[in-house]
Each structure stands twice: as structure tokens, then as C-alpha cells.
Short mmCIF file of C-alpha atoms and ligand atoms in Angstrom, two decimals:
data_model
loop_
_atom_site.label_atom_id
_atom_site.label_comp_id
_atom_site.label_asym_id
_atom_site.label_seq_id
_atom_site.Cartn_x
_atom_site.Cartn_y
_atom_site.Cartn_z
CA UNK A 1 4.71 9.54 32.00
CA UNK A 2 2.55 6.73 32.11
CA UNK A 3 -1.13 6.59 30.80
CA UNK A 4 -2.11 3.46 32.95
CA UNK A 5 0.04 3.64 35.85
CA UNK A 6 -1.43 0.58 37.69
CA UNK A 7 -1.28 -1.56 34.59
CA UNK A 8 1.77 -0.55 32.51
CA UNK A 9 3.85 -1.62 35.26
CA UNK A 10 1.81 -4.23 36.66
CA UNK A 11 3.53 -6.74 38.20
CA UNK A 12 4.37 -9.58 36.13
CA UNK A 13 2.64 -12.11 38.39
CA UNK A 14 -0.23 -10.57 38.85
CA UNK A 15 -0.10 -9.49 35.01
CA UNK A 16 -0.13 -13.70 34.53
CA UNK A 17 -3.41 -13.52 36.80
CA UNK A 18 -4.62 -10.81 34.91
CA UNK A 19 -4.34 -12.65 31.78
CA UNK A 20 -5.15 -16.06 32.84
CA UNK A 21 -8.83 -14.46 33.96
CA UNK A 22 -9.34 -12.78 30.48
CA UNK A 23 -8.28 -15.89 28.14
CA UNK A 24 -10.58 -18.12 30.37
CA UNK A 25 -13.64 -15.34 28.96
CA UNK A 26 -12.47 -15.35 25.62
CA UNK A 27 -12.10 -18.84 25.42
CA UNK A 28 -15.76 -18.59 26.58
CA UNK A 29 -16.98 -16.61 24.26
CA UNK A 30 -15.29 -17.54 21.33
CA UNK A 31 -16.83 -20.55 21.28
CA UNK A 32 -20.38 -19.03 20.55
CA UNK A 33 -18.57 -18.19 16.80
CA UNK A 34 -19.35 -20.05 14.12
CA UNK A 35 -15.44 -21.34 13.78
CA UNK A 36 -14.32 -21.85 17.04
CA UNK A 37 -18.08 -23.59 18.07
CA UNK A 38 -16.85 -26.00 15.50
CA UNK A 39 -13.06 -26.28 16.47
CA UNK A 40 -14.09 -26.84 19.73
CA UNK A 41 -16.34 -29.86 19.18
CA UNK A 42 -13.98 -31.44 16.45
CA UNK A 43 -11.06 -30.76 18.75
CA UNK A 44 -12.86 -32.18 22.22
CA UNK A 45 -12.00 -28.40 24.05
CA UNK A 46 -13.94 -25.80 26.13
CA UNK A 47 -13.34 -22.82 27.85
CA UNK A 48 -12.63 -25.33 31.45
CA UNK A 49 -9.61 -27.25 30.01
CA UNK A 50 -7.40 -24.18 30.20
CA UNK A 51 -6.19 -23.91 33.60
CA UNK A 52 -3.03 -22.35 33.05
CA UNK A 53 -1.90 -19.68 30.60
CA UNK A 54 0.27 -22.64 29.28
CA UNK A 55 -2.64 -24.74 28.49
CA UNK A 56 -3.02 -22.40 25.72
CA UNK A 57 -1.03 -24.89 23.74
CA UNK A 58 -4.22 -26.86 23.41
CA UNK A 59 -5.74 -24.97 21.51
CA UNK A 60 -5.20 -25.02 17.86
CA UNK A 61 -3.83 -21.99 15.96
CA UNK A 62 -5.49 -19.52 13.73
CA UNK A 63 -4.60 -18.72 10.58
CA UNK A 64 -5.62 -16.20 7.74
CA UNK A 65 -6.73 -18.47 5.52
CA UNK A 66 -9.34 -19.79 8.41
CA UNK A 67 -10.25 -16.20 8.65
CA UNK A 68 -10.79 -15.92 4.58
CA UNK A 69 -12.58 -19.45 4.53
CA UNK A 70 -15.47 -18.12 7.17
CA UNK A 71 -15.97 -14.93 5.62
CA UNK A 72 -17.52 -12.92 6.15
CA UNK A 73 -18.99 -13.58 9.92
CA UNK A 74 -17.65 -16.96 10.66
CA UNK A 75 -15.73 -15.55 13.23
CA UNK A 76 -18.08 -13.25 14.84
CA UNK A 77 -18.87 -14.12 18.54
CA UNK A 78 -21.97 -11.79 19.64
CA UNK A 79 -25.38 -11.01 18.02
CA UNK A 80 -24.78 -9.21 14.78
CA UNK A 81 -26.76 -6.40 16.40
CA UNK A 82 -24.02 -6.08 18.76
CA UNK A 83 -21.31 -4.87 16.09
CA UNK A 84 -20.51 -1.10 15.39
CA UNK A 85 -17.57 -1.38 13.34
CA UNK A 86 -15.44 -3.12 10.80
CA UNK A 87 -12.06 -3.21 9.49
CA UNK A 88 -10.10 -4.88 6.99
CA UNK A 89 -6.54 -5.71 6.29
CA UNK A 90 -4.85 -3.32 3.74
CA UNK A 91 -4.21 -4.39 0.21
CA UNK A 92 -6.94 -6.45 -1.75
CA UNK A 93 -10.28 -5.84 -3.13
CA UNK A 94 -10.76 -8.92 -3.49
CA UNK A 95 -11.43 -10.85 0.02
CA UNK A 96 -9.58 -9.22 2.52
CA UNK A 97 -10.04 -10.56 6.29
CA UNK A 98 -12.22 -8.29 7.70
CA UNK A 99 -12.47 -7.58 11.39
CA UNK A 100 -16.17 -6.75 13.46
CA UNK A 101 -15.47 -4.71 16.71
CA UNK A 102 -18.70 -4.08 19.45
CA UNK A 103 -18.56 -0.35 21.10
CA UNK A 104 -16.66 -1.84 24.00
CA UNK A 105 -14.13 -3.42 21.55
CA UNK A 106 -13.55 0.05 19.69
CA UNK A 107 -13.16 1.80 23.38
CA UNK A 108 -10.58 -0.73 24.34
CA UNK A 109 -8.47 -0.56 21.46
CA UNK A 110 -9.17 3.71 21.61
CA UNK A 111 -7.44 3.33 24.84
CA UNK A 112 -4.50 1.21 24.18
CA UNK A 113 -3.65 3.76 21.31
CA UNK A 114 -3.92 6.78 23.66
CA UNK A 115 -1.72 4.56 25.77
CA UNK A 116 0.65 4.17 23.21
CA UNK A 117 0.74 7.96 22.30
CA UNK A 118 1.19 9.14 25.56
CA UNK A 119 3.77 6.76 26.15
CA UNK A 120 5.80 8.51 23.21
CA UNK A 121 5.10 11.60 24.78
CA UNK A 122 2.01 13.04 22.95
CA UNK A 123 -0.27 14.90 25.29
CA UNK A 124 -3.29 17.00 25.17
CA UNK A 125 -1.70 20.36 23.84
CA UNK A 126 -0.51 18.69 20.68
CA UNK A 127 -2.11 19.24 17.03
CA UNK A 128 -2.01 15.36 15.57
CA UNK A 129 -1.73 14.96 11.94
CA UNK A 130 -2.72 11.78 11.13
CA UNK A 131 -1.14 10.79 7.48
CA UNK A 132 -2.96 7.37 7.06
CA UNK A 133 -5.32 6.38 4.91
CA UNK A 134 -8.85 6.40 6.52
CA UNK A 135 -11.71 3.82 5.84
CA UNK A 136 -11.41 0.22 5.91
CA UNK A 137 -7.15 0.54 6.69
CA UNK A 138 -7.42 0.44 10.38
CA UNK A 139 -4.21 3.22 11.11
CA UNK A 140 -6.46 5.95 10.04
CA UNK A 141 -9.49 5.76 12.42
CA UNK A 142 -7.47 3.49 15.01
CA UNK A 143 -4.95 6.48 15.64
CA UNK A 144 -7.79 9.08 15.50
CA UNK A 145 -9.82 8.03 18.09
CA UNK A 146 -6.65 7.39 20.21
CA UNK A 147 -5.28 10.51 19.73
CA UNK A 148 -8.99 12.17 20.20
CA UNK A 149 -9.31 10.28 23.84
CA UNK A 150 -5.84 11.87 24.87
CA UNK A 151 -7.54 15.28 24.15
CA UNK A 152 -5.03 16.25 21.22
CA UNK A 153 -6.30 18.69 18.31
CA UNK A 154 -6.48 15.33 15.54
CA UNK A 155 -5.66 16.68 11.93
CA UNK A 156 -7.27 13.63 10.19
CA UNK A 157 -5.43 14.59 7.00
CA UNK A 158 -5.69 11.07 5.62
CA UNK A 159 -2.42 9.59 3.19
CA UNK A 160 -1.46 11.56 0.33
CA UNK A 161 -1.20 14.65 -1.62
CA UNK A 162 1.93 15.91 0.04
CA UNK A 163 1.89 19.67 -0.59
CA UNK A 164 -1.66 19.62 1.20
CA UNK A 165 0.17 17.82 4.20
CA UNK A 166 3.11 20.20 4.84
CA UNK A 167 0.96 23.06 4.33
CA UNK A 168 -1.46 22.00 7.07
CA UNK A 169 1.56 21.05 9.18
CA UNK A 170 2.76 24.65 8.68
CA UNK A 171 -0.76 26.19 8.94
CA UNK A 172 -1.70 24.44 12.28
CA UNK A 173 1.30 24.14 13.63
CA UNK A 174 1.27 20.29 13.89
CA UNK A 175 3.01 18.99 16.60
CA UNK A 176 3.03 15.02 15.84
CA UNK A 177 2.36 13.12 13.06
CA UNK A 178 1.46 9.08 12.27
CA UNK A 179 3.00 8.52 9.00
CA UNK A 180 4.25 5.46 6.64
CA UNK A 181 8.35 5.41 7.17
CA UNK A 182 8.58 5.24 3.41
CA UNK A 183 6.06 7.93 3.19
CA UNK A 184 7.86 10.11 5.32
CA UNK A 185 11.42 10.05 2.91
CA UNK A 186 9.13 10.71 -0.22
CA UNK A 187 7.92 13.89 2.07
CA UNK A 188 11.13 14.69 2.47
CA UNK A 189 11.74 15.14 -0.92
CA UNK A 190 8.44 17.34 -1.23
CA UNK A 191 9.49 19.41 1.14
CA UNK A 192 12.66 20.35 -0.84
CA UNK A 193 10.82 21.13 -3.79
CA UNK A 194 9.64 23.61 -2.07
CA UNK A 195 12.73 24.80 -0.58
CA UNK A 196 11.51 24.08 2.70
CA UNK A 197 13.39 22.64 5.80
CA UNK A 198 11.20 20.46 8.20
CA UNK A 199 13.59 20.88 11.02
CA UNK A 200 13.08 24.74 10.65
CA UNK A 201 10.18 25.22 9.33
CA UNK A 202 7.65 22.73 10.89
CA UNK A 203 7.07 21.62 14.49
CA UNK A 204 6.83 18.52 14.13
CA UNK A 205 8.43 16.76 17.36
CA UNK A 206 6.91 13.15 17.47
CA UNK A 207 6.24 10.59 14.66
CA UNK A 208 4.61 7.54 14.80
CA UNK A 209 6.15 5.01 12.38
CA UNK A 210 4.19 2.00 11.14
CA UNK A 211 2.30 -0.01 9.07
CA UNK A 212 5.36 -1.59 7.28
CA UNK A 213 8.77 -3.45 7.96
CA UNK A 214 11.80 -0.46 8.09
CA UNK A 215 15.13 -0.36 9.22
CA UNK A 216 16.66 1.34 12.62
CA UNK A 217 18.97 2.79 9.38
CA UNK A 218 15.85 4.33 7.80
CA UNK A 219 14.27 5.60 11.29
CA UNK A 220 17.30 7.39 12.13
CA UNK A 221 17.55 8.95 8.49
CA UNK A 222 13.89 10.04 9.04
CA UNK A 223 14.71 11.38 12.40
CA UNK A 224 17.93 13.30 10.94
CA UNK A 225 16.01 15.03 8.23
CA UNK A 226 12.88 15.99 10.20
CA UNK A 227 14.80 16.61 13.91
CA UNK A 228 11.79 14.84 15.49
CA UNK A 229 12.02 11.74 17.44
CA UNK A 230 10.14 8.49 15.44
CA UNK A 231 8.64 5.79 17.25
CA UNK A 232 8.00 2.24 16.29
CA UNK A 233 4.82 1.13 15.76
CA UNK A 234 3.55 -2.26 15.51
CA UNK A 235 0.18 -3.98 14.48
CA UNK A 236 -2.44 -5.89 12.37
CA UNK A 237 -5.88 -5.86 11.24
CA UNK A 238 -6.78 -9.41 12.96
CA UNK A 239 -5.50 -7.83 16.45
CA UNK A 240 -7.25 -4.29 16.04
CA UNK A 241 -4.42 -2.88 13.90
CA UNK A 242 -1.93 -0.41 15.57
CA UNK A 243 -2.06 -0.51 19.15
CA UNK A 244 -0.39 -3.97 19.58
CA UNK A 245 2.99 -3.00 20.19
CA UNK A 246 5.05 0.67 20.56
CA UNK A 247 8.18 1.96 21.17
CA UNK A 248 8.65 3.96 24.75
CA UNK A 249 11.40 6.87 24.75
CA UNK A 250 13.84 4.74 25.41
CA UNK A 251 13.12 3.42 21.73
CA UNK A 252 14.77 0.00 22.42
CA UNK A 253 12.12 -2.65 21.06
CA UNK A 254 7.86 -2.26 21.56
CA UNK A 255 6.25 -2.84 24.41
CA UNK A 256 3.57 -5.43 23.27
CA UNK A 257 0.22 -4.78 25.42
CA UNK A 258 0.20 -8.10 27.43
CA UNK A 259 -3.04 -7.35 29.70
CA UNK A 260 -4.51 -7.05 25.89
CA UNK A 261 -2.85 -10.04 23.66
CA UNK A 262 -1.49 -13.08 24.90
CA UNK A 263 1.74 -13.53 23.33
CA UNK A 264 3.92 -16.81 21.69
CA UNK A 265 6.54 -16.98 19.92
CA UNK A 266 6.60 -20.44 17.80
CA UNK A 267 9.09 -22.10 15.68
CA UNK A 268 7.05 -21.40 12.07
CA UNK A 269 8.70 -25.09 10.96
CA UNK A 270 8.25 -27.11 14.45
CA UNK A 271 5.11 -24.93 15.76
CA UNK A 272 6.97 -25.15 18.84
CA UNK A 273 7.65 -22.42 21.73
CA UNK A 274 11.21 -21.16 21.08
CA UNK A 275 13.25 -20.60 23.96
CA UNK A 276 12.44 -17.05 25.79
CA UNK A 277 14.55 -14.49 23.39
CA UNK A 278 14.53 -16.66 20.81
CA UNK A 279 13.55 -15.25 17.32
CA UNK A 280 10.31 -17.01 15.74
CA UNK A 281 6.86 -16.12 14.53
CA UNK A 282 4.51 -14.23 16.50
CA UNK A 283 1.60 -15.91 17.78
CA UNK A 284 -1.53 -13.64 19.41
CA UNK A 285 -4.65 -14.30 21.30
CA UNK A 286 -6.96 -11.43 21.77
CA UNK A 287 -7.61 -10.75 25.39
CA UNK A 288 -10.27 -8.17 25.56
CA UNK A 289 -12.28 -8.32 22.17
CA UNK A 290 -15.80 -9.67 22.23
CA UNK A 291 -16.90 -8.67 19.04
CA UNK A 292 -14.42 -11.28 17.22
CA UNK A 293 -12.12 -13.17 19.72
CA UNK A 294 -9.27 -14.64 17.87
CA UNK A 295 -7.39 -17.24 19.15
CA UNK A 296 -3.26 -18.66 18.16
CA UNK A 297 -3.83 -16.38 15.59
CA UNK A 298 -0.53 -16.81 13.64
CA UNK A 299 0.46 -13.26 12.54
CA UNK A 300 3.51 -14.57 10.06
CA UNK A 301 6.31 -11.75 10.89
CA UNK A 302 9.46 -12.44 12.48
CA UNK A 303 10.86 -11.05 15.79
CA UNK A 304 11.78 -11.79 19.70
CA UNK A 305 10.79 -11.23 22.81
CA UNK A 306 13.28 -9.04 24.54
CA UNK A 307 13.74 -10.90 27.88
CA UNK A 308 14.58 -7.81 30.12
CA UNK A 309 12.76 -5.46 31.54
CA UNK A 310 12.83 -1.75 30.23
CA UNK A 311 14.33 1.00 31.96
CA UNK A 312 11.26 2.63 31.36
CA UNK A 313 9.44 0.34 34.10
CA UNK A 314 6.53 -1.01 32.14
CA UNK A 315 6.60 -4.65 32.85
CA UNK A 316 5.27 -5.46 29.14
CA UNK A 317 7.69 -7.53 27.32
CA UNK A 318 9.16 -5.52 24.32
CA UNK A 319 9.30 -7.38 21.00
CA UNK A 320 11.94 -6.56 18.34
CA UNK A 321 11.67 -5.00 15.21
CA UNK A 322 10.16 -7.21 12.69
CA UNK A 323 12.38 -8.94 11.16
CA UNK A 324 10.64 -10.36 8.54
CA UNK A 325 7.81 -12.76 7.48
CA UNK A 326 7.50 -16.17 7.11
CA UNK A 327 5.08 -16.08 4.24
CA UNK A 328 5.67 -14.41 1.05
CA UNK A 329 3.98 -11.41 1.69
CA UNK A 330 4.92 -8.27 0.47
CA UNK A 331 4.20 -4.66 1.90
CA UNK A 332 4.63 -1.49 -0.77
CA UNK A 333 4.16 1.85 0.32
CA UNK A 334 2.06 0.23 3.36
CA UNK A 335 -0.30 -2.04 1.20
CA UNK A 336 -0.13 -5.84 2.05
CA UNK A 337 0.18 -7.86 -1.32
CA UNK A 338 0.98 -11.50 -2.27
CA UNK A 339 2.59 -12.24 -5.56
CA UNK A 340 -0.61 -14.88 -5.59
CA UNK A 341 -2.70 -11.95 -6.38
CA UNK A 342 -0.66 -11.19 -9.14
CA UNK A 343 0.09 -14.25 -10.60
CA UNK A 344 -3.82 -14.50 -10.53
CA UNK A 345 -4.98 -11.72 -12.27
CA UNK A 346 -2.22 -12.64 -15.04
CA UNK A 347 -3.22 -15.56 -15.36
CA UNK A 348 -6.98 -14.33 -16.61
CA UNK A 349 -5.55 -12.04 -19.50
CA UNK A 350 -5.43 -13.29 -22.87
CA UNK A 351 -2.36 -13.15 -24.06
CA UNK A 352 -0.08 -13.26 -20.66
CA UNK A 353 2.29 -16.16 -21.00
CA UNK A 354 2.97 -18.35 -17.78
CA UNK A 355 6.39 -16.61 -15.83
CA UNK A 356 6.47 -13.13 -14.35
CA UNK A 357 9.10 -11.15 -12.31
CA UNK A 358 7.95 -8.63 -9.47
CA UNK A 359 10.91 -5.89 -8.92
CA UNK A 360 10.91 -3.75 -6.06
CA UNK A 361 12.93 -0.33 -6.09
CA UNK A 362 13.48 2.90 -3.64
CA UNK A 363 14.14 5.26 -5.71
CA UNK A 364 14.58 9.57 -4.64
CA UNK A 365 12.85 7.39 -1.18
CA UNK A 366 9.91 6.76 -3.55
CA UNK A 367 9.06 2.82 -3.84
CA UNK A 368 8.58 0.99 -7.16
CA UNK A 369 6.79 -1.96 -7.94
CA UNK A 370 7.75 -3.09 -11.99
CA UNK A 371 6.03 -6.22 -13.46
CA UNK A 372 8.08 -8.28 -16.10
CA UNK A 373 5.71 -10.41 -17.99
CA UNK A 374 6.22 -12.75 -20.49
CA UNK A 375 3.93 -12.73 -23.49
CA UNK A 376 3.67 -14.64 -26.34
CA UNK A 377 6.34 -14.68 -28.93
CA UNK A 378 3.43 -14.23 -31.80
CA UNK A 379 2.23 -11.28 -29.72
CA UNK A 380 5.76 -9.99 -28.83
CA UNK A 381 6.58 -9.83 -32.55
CA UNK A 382 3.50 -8.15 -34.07
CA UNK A 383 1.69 -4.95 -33.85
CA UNK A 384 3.40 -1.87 -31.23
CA UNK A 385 -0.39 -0.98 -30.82
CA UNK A 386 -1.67 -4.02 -29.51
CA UNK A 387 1.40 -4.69 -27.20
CA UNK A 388 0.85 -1.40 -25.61
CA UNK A 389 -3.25 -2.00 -25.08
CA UNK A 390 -2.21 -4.75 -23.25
CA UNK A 391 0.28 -3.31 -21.17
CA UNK A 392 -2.59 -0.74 -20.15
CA UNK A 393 -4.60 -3.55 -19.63
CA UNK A 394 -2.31 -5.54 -17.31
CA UNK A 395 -1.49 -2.24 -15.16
CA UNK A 396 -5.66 -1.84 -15.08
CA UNK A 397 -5.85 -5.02 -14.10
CA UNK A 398 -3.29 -5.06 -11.27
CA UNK A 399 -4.23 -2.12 -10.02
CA UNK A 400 -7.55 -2.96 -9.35
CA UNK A 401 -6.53 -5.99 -7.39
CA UNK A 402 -3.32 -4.90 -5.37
CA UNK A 403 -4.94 -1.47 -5.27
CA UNK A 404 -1.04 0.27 -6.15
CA UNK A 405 -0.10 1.09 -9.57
CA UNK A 406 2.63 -1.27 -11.19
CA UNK A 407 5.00 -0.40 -13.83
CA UNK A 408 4.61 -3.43 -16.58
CA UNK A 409 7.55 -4.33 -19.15
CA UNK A 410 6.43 -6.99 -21.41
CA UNK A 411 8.88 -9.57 -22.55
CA UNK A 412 9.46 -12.36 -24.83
CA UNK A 413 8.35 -15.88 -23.64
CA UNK A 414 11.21 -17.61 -22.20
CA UNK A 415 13.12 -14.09 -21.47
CA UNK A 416 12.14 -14.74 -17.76
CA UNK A 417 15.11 -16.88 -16.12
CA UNK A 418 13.80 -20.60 -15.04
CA UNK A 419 15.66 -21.81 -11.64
CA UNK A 420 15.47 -25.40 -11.09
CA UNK A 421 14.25 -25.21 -8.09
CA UNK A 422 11.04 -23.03 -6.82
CA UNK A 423 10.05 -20.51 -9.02
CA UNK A 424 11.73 -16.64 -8.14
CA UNK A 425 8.74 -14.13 -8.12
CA UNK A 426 10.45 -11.01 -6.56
CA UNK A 427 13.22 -9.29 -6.30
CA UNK A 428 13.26 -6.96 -3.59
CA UNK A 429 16.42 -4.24 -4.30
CA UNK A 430 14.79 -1.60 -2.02
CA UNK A 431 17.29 -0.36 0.41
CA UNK A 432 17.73 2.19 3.01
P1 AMP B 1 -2.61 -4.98 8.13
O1 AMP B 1 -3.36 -6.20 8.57
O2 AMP B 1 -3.00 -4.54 6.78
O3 AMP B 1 -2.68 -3.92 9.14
O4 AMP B 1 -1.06 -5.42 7.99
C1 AMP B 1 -0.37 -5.90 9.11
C2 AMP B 1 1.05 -6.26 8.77
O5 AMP B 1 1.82 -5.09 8.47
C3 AMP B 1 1.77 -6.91 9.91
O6 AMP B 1 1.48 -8.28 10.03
C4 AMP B 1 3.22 -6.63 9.57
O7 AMP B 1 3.71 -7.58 8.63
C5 AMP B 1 3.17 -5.26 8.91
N1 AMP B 1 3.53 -4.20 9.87
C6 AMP B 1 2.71 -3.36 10.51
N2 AMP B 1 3.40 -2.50 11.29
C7 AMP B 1 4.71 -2.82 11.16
C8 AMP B 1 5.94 -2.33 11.73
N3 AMP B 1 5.98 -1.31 12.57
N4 AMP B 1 7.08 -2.95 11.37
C9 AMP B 1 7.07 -3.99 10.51
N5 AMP B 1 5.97 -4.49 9.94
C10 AMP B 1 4.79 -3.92 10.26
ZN1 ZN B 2 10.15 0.91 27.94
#
């Protein structure tokens, strides 16, 4: 039942211990990075003023724009030589934050995946189909090796194409799968073009959920249409990527890894602790990565700690569901995207007038992402042909930043409501 016996249920105190020993390294080490070398002086701090794990208030948080600002190896905290891998967070190709792992870092984070699996009840005899992209997206190669150190039979199937995917599931005789919940409903509707039933004709019995916000609605509609049981599962690029937090069977909140991140939850106005249970940002400090050691790092998304302790015995504190972000970030079909990208790459057309609307559907479980943008009136008025090259143009455009395909509807300047008060970029109308 357990994959780490010793340290899933470790008790709390000596957890603290446990903890207290691995920030005082990290603290160490990070400061041989470019950034934190630098923090460190302006900020008058070294690994020896953190005596307690509450000390860790000293230390000044970390943000993503710090991360963009010191790309691309600001952060790193070893000899370059030292790095075997790197990741990025999903979404951009412009800048994204990219993370550097060492072997040790990639075996660590292996094992806390195999941890999580096993803790959702995948074991050796099961055929993994892993539905994620692979490459720079870190749920791809993050789950494979995870799944690969459990001993399961890994199906790296990568995202898409969605007849290939049920027919290897049928082929193979998959047993679990790691898909995107929003994914997994536009699945479902692939599998009744077919005339297939997944409850009957797959044997599927685990899913791992993640990479985007959903709903206990949606899991439980995802359960009900594929009769599998659909676990939770939490992360980000800047700590690993998946692997940070999972749901146990009892599927009541995810155990976050605390002999791996040390966890905060702040007040995103105050920057304050909230009281234990309180809702508020989550705050992370990597425990056990070398490579690139990242401190306060502030991940924007909503949620608590769940002060009790879990029937299932693991003495990790569970998070809940995220809740939301702070920030303005959107996630579509599992891509990260800021309206800032968008507005940017309008912005650089000819012809684009100042105000645009993002609209998000669910359609038939499939998610939309429609662009309203106001053009010129001269432009509006004149030649059909010419609107539509630069409707092509915009979608290009987008595309090529946010790295999903947009529908674009021009409109007239001024179409666009104007609020008084901060402009409204999206509507979100997706629901379960
Ligand atoms: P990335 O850095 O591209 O891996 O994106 C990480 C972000 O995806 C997180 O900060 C969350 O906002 C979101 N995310 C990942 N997994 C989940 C999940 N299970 N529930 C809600 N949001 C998630
Ligand atoms: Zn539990």
C-alpha cells in the first residue's frame, strides 16, 4: 500500500527534522546561483540564519518573473556540466521558465512519481498509457520514468490523435492512463463515434488527472463514463512538474510530498501566513533539487492545507483542489496562457485596433478559445478579401505564440464593451 513506508508516514516531528536538515542544504547551495548569490548579499542572508523551519520567512520569495528575468541559467546552482535535463512550463514559445535537473534531481522526482502511482494503486502488472504530451511539457517524461521505476509496461502514447489512443488501449490492454480531465470528456465522445463503451470495452481502471484546474463535478462525470477511479494530480514546472501533490484512495484532497517541498500558504495581498486551513496561495521551496534550488517560489493557485490527518496514514498534509489563481492566467486544454501574450502579438499586426475579448467555451466536452478583435472601421468596411487575410493572419499569429489554435471574429472598433473600471479580457463560460 505504501511505496515509502518509513517516509509516507513519517512522523510529523521527525518529518520537521527531516526538513529542517534539507532546507539548511538548499539554502546552501542555492546560494552558489547566480540569483540567489545576489539575493543573498543584497538581502544580508546565508544558509546559518535559518535555524528553524520558520525562519524561512526571511527569506524573500520567488517569483516567475525572477525566473524569466535570469534566463536562461540564472538560477542554476551546480557546474553546467552537472545538468542532464531540462524542462519548461507549458504554453509559450516565447520565454517560458525553463527548469535544469542533475541525474540525482531526475531520480528523485522519478521516485516521488512512482510514489504517487503506487499510492493510487498502480503496480508492476499494469500497461500505463501515458496521454501527455512529451518533450519540453514535463507530464510526459515525468510520468514515464515514474511509471517505468514501478516496473509497469509504459505506453508513452504522447497527447492526441484519439482513435490511435483507444485503439492502443484496446490492443494492449491498458490498464491506467495519465490524461488531461478535459481531454478525457473529448475521448469520451471519440469513443462513441465509434460505438464503443469504455466501461466495457477497455480496461482501463486508474486515471491520473492533471495538468489543469477541474471540478470534483467533472472527475466524477469522467469516472461515470469510463467506470475507472480518477485521481488528482497536482504540479508545476518550477517544482519538477507532477509529482508535487496526489490524491490517495481515499481521494479526499493531495497529499503534498513534504520530505520534498516545504510548504506555505500566504495571504497573496498581505504575504502573510494564513491561519493553518486557511485558503491562500501556495508557496514552495524545493527540498531535494540541486540542479536548480528554488526558494518561496510563489506558485499563484489557490487552495488549503487540510489540517487532519488522512485515514490513509501518510502524515503529508493534503492540500485542496485548486481553487483558482491569483494571477490572470489561463489554462486551455492543459496549455498555460496569459491574455498578455495575446494582447502582445495583437498589438504587432497592422491593422488590429486597441480592445480584444478572449471567450472560453466547453462545447460536446471539447474547449474553445474565440478571439474578438476590434479592427479598424476603414478596414471593417472595405474589401471581404482583405478582412479574411487578416483573420488568417491573426489565428497564425496566435497560434504560434500560445501554441493552441484560436477562433478569431473581427469586429468594428468600438463594438468591444468599455467598463470603467479595469479592462475585461476573458470570459470564461466553460462549465462542467
Ligand atoms: P506547468 O508549469 O506548465 O506545469 O503548469 C503548472 C500549473 O498548472 C499549476 O501552477 C496549476 O495552475 C496548473 N495545474 C496543474 N495541475 C493541476 C491540477 N491537478 N489542478 C489544478 N491546476 C493544476
Ligand atoms: Zn491519504
Amino acid at each position: 500500500m505504501y511505496w515509502e513506508k518509513d517516509l509516507e508516514t513519517m512522523d510529523r516531528k521527525k518529518l520537521a527534522e527531516l526538513q529542517l536538515s534539507r532546507l539548511k542544504d538548499t539554502l546552501a547551495y542555492a546560494e552558489k546561483s547566480y540569483y540567489y548569490g545576489k539575493t543573498y548579499k543584497e538581502k544580508k542572508i546565508n544558509a546559518d540564519s535559518i535555524r528553524s523551519l520558520h525562519d524561512i520567512q526571511k527569506i524573500p520569495f520567488t517569483t516567475k518573473d525572477d525566473l524569466r528575468e535570469h534566463w536562461p541559467y540564472g538560477f542554476i546552482a551546480v557546474d553546467k556540466d552537472e545538468l542532464v535535463r531540462m524542462h519548461s512550463s507549458s504554453g509559450t514559445t516565447g520565454r517560458a521558465t525553463v527548469i535544469f535537473h542533475t541525474a540525482n534531481d531526475l531520480a528523485v522526482w522519478s521516485n516521488l512519481l512512482a510514489r504517487c502511482m503506487y499510492m493510487a494503486g498502480m503496480r508492476k502488472s499494469d500497461v500505463f498509457q501515458n496521454m501527455m504530451t512529451y518533450g519540453l511539457f514535463t507530464g510526459g517524461l515525468g510520468f514515464h520514468y515514474g511509471a517505468e521505476k514501478i516496473g509497469a509496461l509504459v505506453i508513452p502514447a504522447g497527447a492526441g490523435n484519439s482513435k490511435r489512443q483507444i485503439q492502443l488501449m484496446r490492443d494492449f490492454v491498458t490498464t491506467a492512463v495519465h490524461v488531461i480531465p478535459s481531454y478525457a470528456l473529448h475521448l469520451s465522445t471519440v469513443f462513441e463515434e465509434l460505438k464503443l463503451d469504455p466501461r466495457k470495452d477497455t480496461s482501463v481502471k486508474i486515471a491520473f488527472l492533471g495538468a489543469e484546474p477541474h471540478t470534483e463535478k467533472m472527475r466524477r462525470k469522467i469516472e461515470e463514463i469510463y467506470g475507472y477511479k480518477a485521481f488528482n494530480s497536482y504540479g508545476l514546472s518550477e517544482m519538477n512538474g507532477p509529482g508535487v501533490a496526489f490524491e490517495c484512495p481515499y481521494q479526499d484532497g493531495m497529499h503534498i510530498w513534504e520530505d520534498s517541498f516545504l510548504v506555505e500558504i500566504i495571504d497573496p495581498a498581505t504575504l502573510q501566513p494564513v491561519a493553518d486551513g486557511e485558503e491562500g496561495e501556495l508557496v514552495m521551496t524545493t527540498l531535494q533539487r540541486a540542479g536548480m534550488p528554488i526558494l518561496r517560489y510563489r506558485t499563484k493557485d489557490l487552495t488549503r492545507i487540510i489540517p487532519e490527518l488522512c485515514s490513509c496514514g501518510r502524515t503529508h498534509r493534503r492540500i485542496e483542489r485548486i481553487k483558482g489563481r491569483t494571477d490572470d492566467m489561463l489554462i486551455i486544454k492543459g496549455v498555460n496562457i496569459f491574455p498578455m501574450q495575446i494582447e502582445k502579438k495583437l498589438m504587432e499586426i497592422p491593422g488590429v485596433g486597441t480592445n480584444f475579448l478572449i471567450i472560453l467555451e466547453r462545447k460536446e466536452f471539447n474547449d474553445s478559445m474565440t478571439v474578438k478583435v476590434e479592427v479598424s472601421k476603414e478596414l471593417f468596411s472595405g474589401e471581404l478579401k482583405q478582412l479574411e487575410m487578416l483573420r488568417k493572419k491573426i489565428i497564425e499569429e496566435l497560434k504560434s505564440e500560445i501554441l493552441i489554435t484560436p477562433k478569431v471574429d473581427l469586429v468594428e472598433q468600438d463594438i468591444i464593451p468599455k467598463g470603467e473600471g479595469k479592462a475585461v479580457r476573458v470570459i470564461d463560460k466553460r462549465k462542467d
